Amino acid sequence: MINDFEGKVILITGAGKGKGRVLAEVFAARGAFVAANDISPINLNELVSRSRGRIKAYVDDVAKKVAAQAIVNQVEDDFGRIDILINHAAVEPRVALLDMDEWDWHRVLDVNLTGAFLTMQSAGRVMREKGLGVIINLITAAGPDSKNEAAYAASVTGLIGLTRQASLELSEYNVHVHALGVGIAEFQRADAGVPKKFVEAVMYLCRSSSNGQIVNVEE
């Protein structure tokens, strides 16, 4: 595999499972140093042990301000910078709107939306000082006929709006912000050249000079 991300420092939240884990492995294989965050150390142990020193674990809850700031500060202390932030941490409890407990509602928004905001803010400040950076928010939208996903659907719409606003505010610092996900075609605002497959699209956005792209991809 081509080492096209040699020496880059990439922070991935929710890296213990799913697409976050896939990306951690791909970036490490392409020469990057990956700061892998997850709320559970169990999810990261095997990932780190197989990485030959390319992946380091940062266990904490990004939904908490102090924790999110501590993660970013520790990554900067360890590697000197953060080149790319990928927000993948998310929860998706399936609870009917009329039965939903307030705790469920807040937990979804705290992790999916506030967590992304907190890491974007902290990492964005690091990137501003370096005059360069990329932030990608990963999303899987609730389907048009999905039920029991009111909180998750609200967090998706909020995160897309946050992405658009952040892309405007951070562009003057040469920090590019994008959202990428499955099932978000209704929000899409992307260049024609963006690949349709997930991993290839992430790699493309990390290298692209474009900004504020909202990209719908295939699984």
PDB file of N, CA and C in Angstrom, residues 143-207:
ATOM      1  N   GLY A 143     -32.913   6.246   7.779  1.00  0.00           N
ATOM      2  CA  GLY A 143     -33.604   6.081   6.508  1.00  0.00           C
ATOM      3  C   GLY A 143     -34.936   6.802   6.490  1.00  0.00           C
ATOM      4  N   PRO A 144     -35.486   7.037   5.287  1.00  0.00           N
ATOM      5  CA  PRO A 144     -36.742   7.788   5.182  1.00  0.00           C
ATOM      6  C   PRO A 144     -37.911   7.109   5.882  1.00  0.00           C
ATOM      7  N   ASP A 145     -37.839   5.791   6.018  1.00  0.00           N
ATOM      8  CA  ASP A 145     -38.917   5.058   6.681  1.00  0.00           C
ATOM      9  C   ASP A 145     -38.516   4.556   8.069  1.00  0.00           C
ATOM     10  N   SER A 146     -37.381   5.046   8.568  1.00  0.00           N
ATOM     11  CA  SER A 146     -36.908   4.594   9.872  1.00  0.00           C
ATOM     12  C   SER A 146     -37.801   5.117  10.988  1.00  0.00           C
ATOM     13  N   LYS A 147     -38.026   4.258  11.961  1.00  0.00           N
ATOM     14  CA  LYS A 147     -38.785   4.658  13.141  1.00  0.00           C
ATOM     15  C   LYS A 147     -37.883   4.574  14.367  1.00  0.00           C
ATOM     16  N   ASN A 148     -38.313   5.226  15.416  1.00  0.00           N
ATOM     17  CA  ASN A 148     -37.623   5.153  16.698  1.00  0.00           C
ATOM     18  C   ASN A 148     -36.207   5.724  16.643  1.00  0.00           C
ATOM     19  N   GLU A 149     -35.980   6.713  15.788  1.00  0.00           N
ATOM     20  CA  GLU A 149     -34.657   7.324  15.671  1.00  0.00           C
ATOM     21  C   GLU A 149     -34.746   8.848  15.716  1.00  0.00           C
ATOM     22  N   ALA A 150     -35.686   9.373  16.468  1.00  0.00           N
ATOM     23  CA  ALA A 150     -35.891  10.822  16.495  1.00  0.00           C
ATOM     24  C   ALA A 150     -34.651  11.563  16.972  1.00  0.00           C
ATOM     25  N   ALA A 151     -34.042  11.093  18.042  1.00  0.00           N
ATOM     26  CA  ALA A 151     -32.868  11.775  18.581  1.00  0.00           C
ATOM     27  C   ALA A 151     -31.701  11.684  17.610  1.00  0.00           C
ATOM     28  N   TYR A 152     -31.515  10.500  17.026  1.00  0.00           N
ATOM     29  CA  TYR A 152     -30.405  10.332  16.089  1.00  0.00           C
ATOM     30  C   TYR A 152     -30.602  11.199  14.854  1.00  0.00           C
ATOM     31  N   ALA A 153     -31.819  11.225  14.316  1.00  0.00           N
ATOM     32  CA  ALA A 153     -32.099  12.050  13.139  1.00  0.00           C
ATOM     33  C   ALA A 153     -31.839  13.524  13.435  1.00  0.00           C
ATOM     34  N   ALA A 154     -32.207  13.967  14.626  1.00  0.00           N
ATOM     35  CA  ALA A 154     -31.958  15.355  15.014  1.00  0.00           C
ATOM     36  C   ALA A 154     -30.463  15.638  15.092  1.00  0.00           C
ATOM     37  N   SER A 155     -29.700  14.679  15.592  1.00  0.00           N
ATOM     38  CA  SER A 155     -28.253  14.873  15.705  1.00  0.00           C
ATOM     39  C   SER A 155     -27.592  14.927  14.334  1.00  0.00           C
ATOM     40  N   VAL A 156     -28.098  14.139  13.379  1.00  0.00           N
ATOM     41  CA  VAL A 156     -27.555  14.150  12.015  1.00  0.00           C
ATOM     42  C   VAL A 156     -27.756  15.511  11.368  1.00  0.00           C
ATOM     43  N   THR A 157     -28.984  16.013  11.432  1.00  0.00           N
ATOM     44  CA  THR A 157     -29.271  17.313  10.839  1.00  0.00           C
ATOM     45  C   THR A 157     -28.441  18.409  11.500  1.00  0.00           C
ATOM     46  N   GLY A 158     -28.305  18.331  12.814  1.00  0.00           N
ATOM     47  CA  GLY A 158     -27.499  19.313  13.524  1.00  0.00           C
ATOM     48  C   GLY A 158     -26.039  19.258  13.142  1.00  0.00           C
ATOM     49  N   LEU A 159     -25.504  18.052  12.966  1.00  0.00           N
ATOM     50  CA  LEU A 159     -24.092  17.902  12.631  1.00  0.00           C
ATOM     51  C   LEU A 159     -23.796  18.399  11.222  1.00  0.00           C
ATOM     52  N   ILE A 160     -24.731  18.203  10.314  1.00  0.00           N
ATOM     53  CA  ILE A 160     -24.546  18.729   8.962  1.00  0.00           C
ATOM     54  C   ILE A 160     -24.539  20.257   8.990  1.00  0.00           C
ATOM     55  N   GLY A 161     -25.441  20.845   9.755  1.00  0.00           N
ATOM     56  CA  GLY A 161     -25.437  22.296   9.896  1.00  0.00           C
ATOM     57  C   GLY A 161     -24.161  22.804  10.540  1.00  0.00           C
ATOM     58  N   LEU A 162     -23.681  22.103  11.562  1.00  0.00           N
ATOM     59  CA  LEU A 162     -22.439  22.478  12.223  1.00  0.00           C
ATOM     60  C   LEU A 162     -21.263  22.386  11.261  1.00  0.00           C
ATOM     61  N   THR A 163     -21.253  21.354  10.433  1.00  0.00           N
ATOM     62  CA  THR A 163     -20.187  21.191   9.445  1.00  0.00           C
ATOM     63  C   THR A 163     -20.146  22.373   8.490  1.00  0.00           C
ATOM     64  N   ARG A 164     -21.293  22.757   7.993  1.00  0.00           N
ATOM     65  CA  ARG A 164     -21.350  23.879   7.050  1.00  0.00           C
ATOM     66  C   ARG A 164     -20.859  25.171   7.696  1.00  0.00           C
ATOM     67  N   GLN A 165     -21.291  25.424   8.918  1.00  0.00           N
ATOM     68  CA  GLN A 165     -20.877  26.649   9.598  1.00  0.00           C
ATOM     69  C   GLN A 165     -19.385  26.631   9.906  1.00  0.00           C
ATOM     70  N   ALA A 166     -18.883  25.491  10.378  1.00  0.00           N
ATOM     71  CA  ALA A 166     -17.459  25.380  10.694  1.00  0.00           C
ATOM     72  C   ALA A 166     -16.594  25.565   9.455  1.00  0.00           C
ATOM     73  N   SER A 167     -17.062  25.048   8.314  1.00  0.00           N
ATOM     74  CA  SER A 167     -16.286  25.207   7.078  1.00  0.00           C
ATOM     75  C   SER A 167     -16.139  26.675   6.709  1.00  0.00           C
ATOM     76  N   LEU A 168     -17.160  27.466   6.984  1.00  0.00           N
ATOM     77  CA  LEU A 168     -17.096  28.904   6.710  1.00  0.00           C
ATOM     78  C   LEU A 168     -16.157  29.617   7.680  1.00  0.00           C
ATOM     79  N   GLU A 169     -16.260  29.273   8.950  1.00  0.00           N
ATOM     80  CA  GLU A 169     -15.489  29.984   9.962  1.00  0.00           C
ATOM     81  C   GLU A 169     -14.009  29.603   9.972  1.00  0.00           C
ATOM     82  N   LEU A 170     -13.688  28.362   9.620  1.00  0.00           N
ATOM     83  CA  LEU A 170     -12.306  27.899   9.712  1.00  0.00           C
ATOM     84  C   LEU A 170     -11.533  28.023   8.410  1.00  0.00           C
ATOM     85  N   SER A 171     -12.206  28.365   7.331  1.00  0.00           N
ATOM     86  CA  SER A 171     -11.532  28.434   6.032  1.00  0.00           C
ATOM     87  C   SER A 171     -10.401  29.453   6.024  1.00  0.00           C
ATOM     88  N   GLU A 172     -10.539  30.538   6.772  1.00  0.00           N
ATOM     89  CA  GLU A 172      -9.493  31.564   6.781  1.00  0.00           C
ATOM     90  C   GLU A 172      -8.200  31.062   7.414  1.00  0.00           C
ATOM     91  N   TYR A 173      -8.273  29.967   8.147  1.00  0.00           N
ATOM     92  CA  TYR A 173      -7.081  29.376   8.751  1.00  0.00           C
ATOM     93  C   TYR A 173      -6.564  28.185   7.938  1.00  0.00           C
ATOM     94  N   ASN A 174      -7.121  28.002   6.752  1.00  0.00           N
ATOM     95  CA  ASN A 174      -6.760  26.882   5.878  1.00  0.00           C
ATOM     96  C   ASN A 174      -7.124  25.534   6.511  1.00  0.00           C
ATOM     97  N   VAL A 175      -8.205  25.534   7.268  1.00  0.00           N
ATOM     98  CA  VAL A 175      -8.751  24.302   7.847  1.00  0.00           C
ATOM     99  C   VAL A 175     -10.037  23.973   7.102  1.00  0.00           C
ATOM    100  N   HIS A 176     -10.073  22.801   6.477  1.00  0.00           N
ATOM    101  CA  HIS A 176     -11.211  22.399   5.658  1.00  0.00           C
ATOM    102  C   HIS A 176     -12.095  21.426   6.434  1.00  0.00           C
ATOM    103  N   VAL A 177     -13.397  21.632   6.376  1.00  0.00           N
ATOM    104  CA  VAL A 177     -14.343  20.831   7.156  1.00  0.00           C
ATOM    105  C   VAL A 177     -15.372  20.206   6.221  1.00  0.00           C
ATOM    106  N   HIS A 178     -15.585  18.899   6.365  1.00  0.00           N
ATOM    107  CA  HIS A 178     -16.517  18.167   5.509  1.00  0.00           C
ATOM    108  C   HIS A 178     -17.382  17.229   6.352  1.00  0.00           C
ATOM    109  N   ALA A 179     -18.501  16.808   5.785  1.00  0.00           N
ATOM    110  CA  ALA A 179     -19.310  15.726   6.355  1.00  0.00           C
ATOM    111  C   ALA A 179     -19.435  14.637   5.302  1.00  0.00           C
ATOM    112  N   LEU A 180     -19.358  13.400   5.738  1.00  0.00           N
ATOM    113  CA  LEU A 180     -19.410  12.279   4.804  1.00  0.00           C
ATOM    114  C   LEU A 180     -20.219  11.165   5.436  1.00  0.00           C
ATOM    115  N   GLY A 181     -21.139  10.593   4.672  1.00  0.00           N
ATOM    116  CA  GLY A 181     -21.927   9.528   5.260  1.00  0.00           C
ATOM    117  C   GLY A 181     -22.794   8.781   4.285  1.00  0.00           C
ATOM    118  N   VAL A 182     -23.458   7.785   4.810  1.00  0.00           N
ATOM    119  CA  VAL A 182     -24.372   6.948   4.048  1.00  0.00           C
ATOM    120  C   VAL A 182     -25.798   7.433   4.308  1.00  0.00           C
ATOM    121  N   GLY A 183     -26.566   7.607   3.250  1.00  0.00           N
ATOM    122  CA  GLY A 183     -27.962   7.977   3.407  1.00  0.00           C
ATOM    123  C   GLY A 183     -28.209   9.448   3.619  1.00  0.00           C
ATOM    124  N   ILE A 184     -27.253  10.304   3.237  1.00  0.00           N
ATOM    125  CA  ILE A 184     -27.437  11.749   3.414  1.00  0.00           C
ATOM    126  C   ILE A 184     -27.540  12.460   2.068  1.00  0.00           C
ATOM    127  N   ALA A 185     -28.051  11.749   1.063  1.00  0.00           N
ATOM    128  CA  ALA A 185     -28.139  12.313  -0.284  1.00  0.00           C
ATOM    129  C   ALA A 185     -28.935  13.614  -0.318  1.00  0.00           C
ATOM    130  N   GLU A 186     -29.949  13.726   0.529  1.00  0.00           N
ATOM    131  CA  GLU A 186     -30.784  14.930   0.517  1.00  0.00           C
ATOM    132  C   GLU A 186     -30.013  16.172   0.944  1.00  0.00           C
ATOM    133  N   PHE A 187     -28.893  15.966   1.644  1.00  0.00           N
ATOM    134  CA  PHE A 187     -28.091  17.101   2.095  1.00  0.00           C
ATOM    135  C   PHE A 187     -26.880  17.352   1.188  1.00  0.00           C
ATOM    136  N   GLN A 188     -26.629  16.471   0.234  1.00  0.00           N
ATOM    137  CA  GLN A 188     -25.349  16.458  -0.469  1.00  0.00           C
ATOM    138  C   GLN A 188     -25.045  17.784  -1.146  1.00  0.00           C
ATOM    139  N   ARG A 189     -23.781  18.179  -0.986  1.00  0.00           N
ATOM    140  CA  ARG A 189     -23.249  19.350  -1.670  1.00  0.00           C
ATOM    141  C   ARG A 189     -21.778  19.056  -1.934  1.00  0.00           C
ATOM    142  N   ALA A 190     -21.501  18.369  -3.036  1.00  0.00           N
ATOM    143  CA  ALA A 190     -20.154  17.866  -3.260  1.00  0.00           C
ATOM    144  C   ALA A 190     -19.725  18.034  -4.706  1.00  0.00           C
ATOM    145  N   ASP A 191     -18.407  18.113  -4.902  1.00  0.00           N
ATOM    146  CA  ASP A 191     -17.849  18.146  -6.246  1.00  0.00           C
ATOM    147  C   ASP A 191     -18.109  16.816  -6.943  1.00  0.00           C
ATOM    148  N   ALA A 192     -18.183  16.869  -8.252  1.00  0.00           N
ATOM    149  CA  ALA A 192     -18.488  15.667  -9.031  1.00  0.00           C
ATOM    150  C   ALA A 192     -17.396  14.613  -8.916  1.00  0.00           C
ATOM    151  N   GLY A 193     -16.173  15.017  -8.604  1.00  0.00           N
ATOM    152  CA  GLY A 193     -15.055  14.081  -8.607  1.00  0.00           C
ATOM    153  C   GLY A 193     -14.877  13.273  -7.344  1.00  0.00           C
ATOM    154  N   VAL A 194     -15.728  13.464  -6.350  1.00  0.00           N
ATOM    155  CA  VAL A 194     -15.565  12.731  -5.093  1.00  0.00           C
ATOM    156  C   VAL A 194     -15.930  11.262  -5.296  1.00  0.00           C
ATOM    157  N   PRO A 195     -15.050  10.323  -4.902  1.00  0.00           N
ATOM    158  CA  PRO A 195     -15.372   8.899  -5.044  1.00  0.00           C
ATOM    159  C   PRO A 195     -16.626   8.527  -4.266  1.00  0.00           C
ATOM    160  N   LYS A 196     -17.315   7.492  -4.740  1.00  0.00           N
ATOM    161  CA  LYS A 196     -18.570   7.076  -4.114  1.00  0.00           C
ATOM    162  C   LYS A 196     -18.377   6.028  -3.021  1.00  0.00           C
ATOM    163  N   LYS A 197     -17.228   5.389  -2.980  1.00  0.00           N
ATOM    164  CA  LYS A 197     -16.966   4.390  -1.951  1.00  0.00           C
ATOM    165  C   LYS A 197     -16.394   5.059  -0.702  1.00  0.00           C
ATOM    166  N   PHE A 198     -16.751   4.536   0.451  1.00  0.00           N
ATOM    167  CA  PHE A 198     -16.481   5.205   1.716  1.00  0.00           C
ATOM    168  C   PHE A 198     -15.001   5.525   1.940  1.00  0.00           C
ATOM    169  N   VAL A 199     -14.148   4.514   1.972  1.00  0.00           N
ATOM    170  CA  VAL A 199     -12.738   4.745   2.299  1.00  0.00           C
ATOM    171  C   VAL A 199     -12.085   5.662   1.280  1.00  0.00           C
ATOM    172  N   GLU A 200     -12.353   5.423  -0.006  1.00  0.00           N
ATOM    173  CA  GLU A 200     -11.765   6.263  -1.045  1.00  0.00           C
ATOM    174  C   GLU A 200     -12.220   7.712  -0.917  1.00  0.00           C
ATOM    175  N   ALA A 201     -13.474   7.909  -0.515  1.00  0.00           N
ATOM    176  CA  ALA A 201     -13.988   9.270  -0.343  1.00  0.00           C
ATOM    177  C   ALA A 201     -13.290   9.978   0.815  1.00  0.00           C
ATOM    178  N   VAL A 202     -13.048   9.261   1.906  1.00  0.00           N
ATOM    179  CA  VAL A 202     -12.329   9.856   3.034  1.00  0.00           C
ATOM    180  C   VAL A 202     -10.926  10.262   2.611  1.00  0.00           C
ATOM    181  N   MET A 203     -10.225   9.374   1.917  1.00  0.00           N
ATOM    182  CA  MET A 203      -8.870   9.686   1.461  1.00  0.00           C
ATOM    183  C   MET A 203      -8.869  10.907   0.543  1.00  0.00           C
ATOM    184  N   TYR A 204      -9.857  10.977  -0.320  1.00  0.00           N
ATOM    185  CA  TYR A 204      -9.980  12.103  -1.249  1.00  0.00           C
ATOM    186  C   TYR A 204     -10.158  13.414  -0.488  1.00  0.00           C
ATOM    187  N   LEU A 205     -11.061  13.437   0.472  1.00  0.00           N
ATOM    188  CA  LEU A 205     -11.335  14.667   1.213  1.00  0.00           C
ATOM    189  C   LEU A 205     -10.138  15.100   2.051  1.00  0.00           C
ATOM    190  N   CYS A 206      -9.368  14.152   2.536  1.00  0.00           N
ATOM    191  CA  CYS A 206      -8.184  14.494   3.325  1.00  0.00           C
ATOM    192  C   CYS A 206      -7.120  15.188   2.491  1.00  0.00           C
ATOM    193  N   ARG A 207      -7.113  14.924   1.196  1.00  0.00           N
ATOM    194  CA  ARG A 207      -6.104  15.513   0.314  1.00  0.00           C
ATOM    195  C   ARG A 207      -6.637  16.680  -0.499  1.00  0.00           C
TER     196      ARG A 207
END
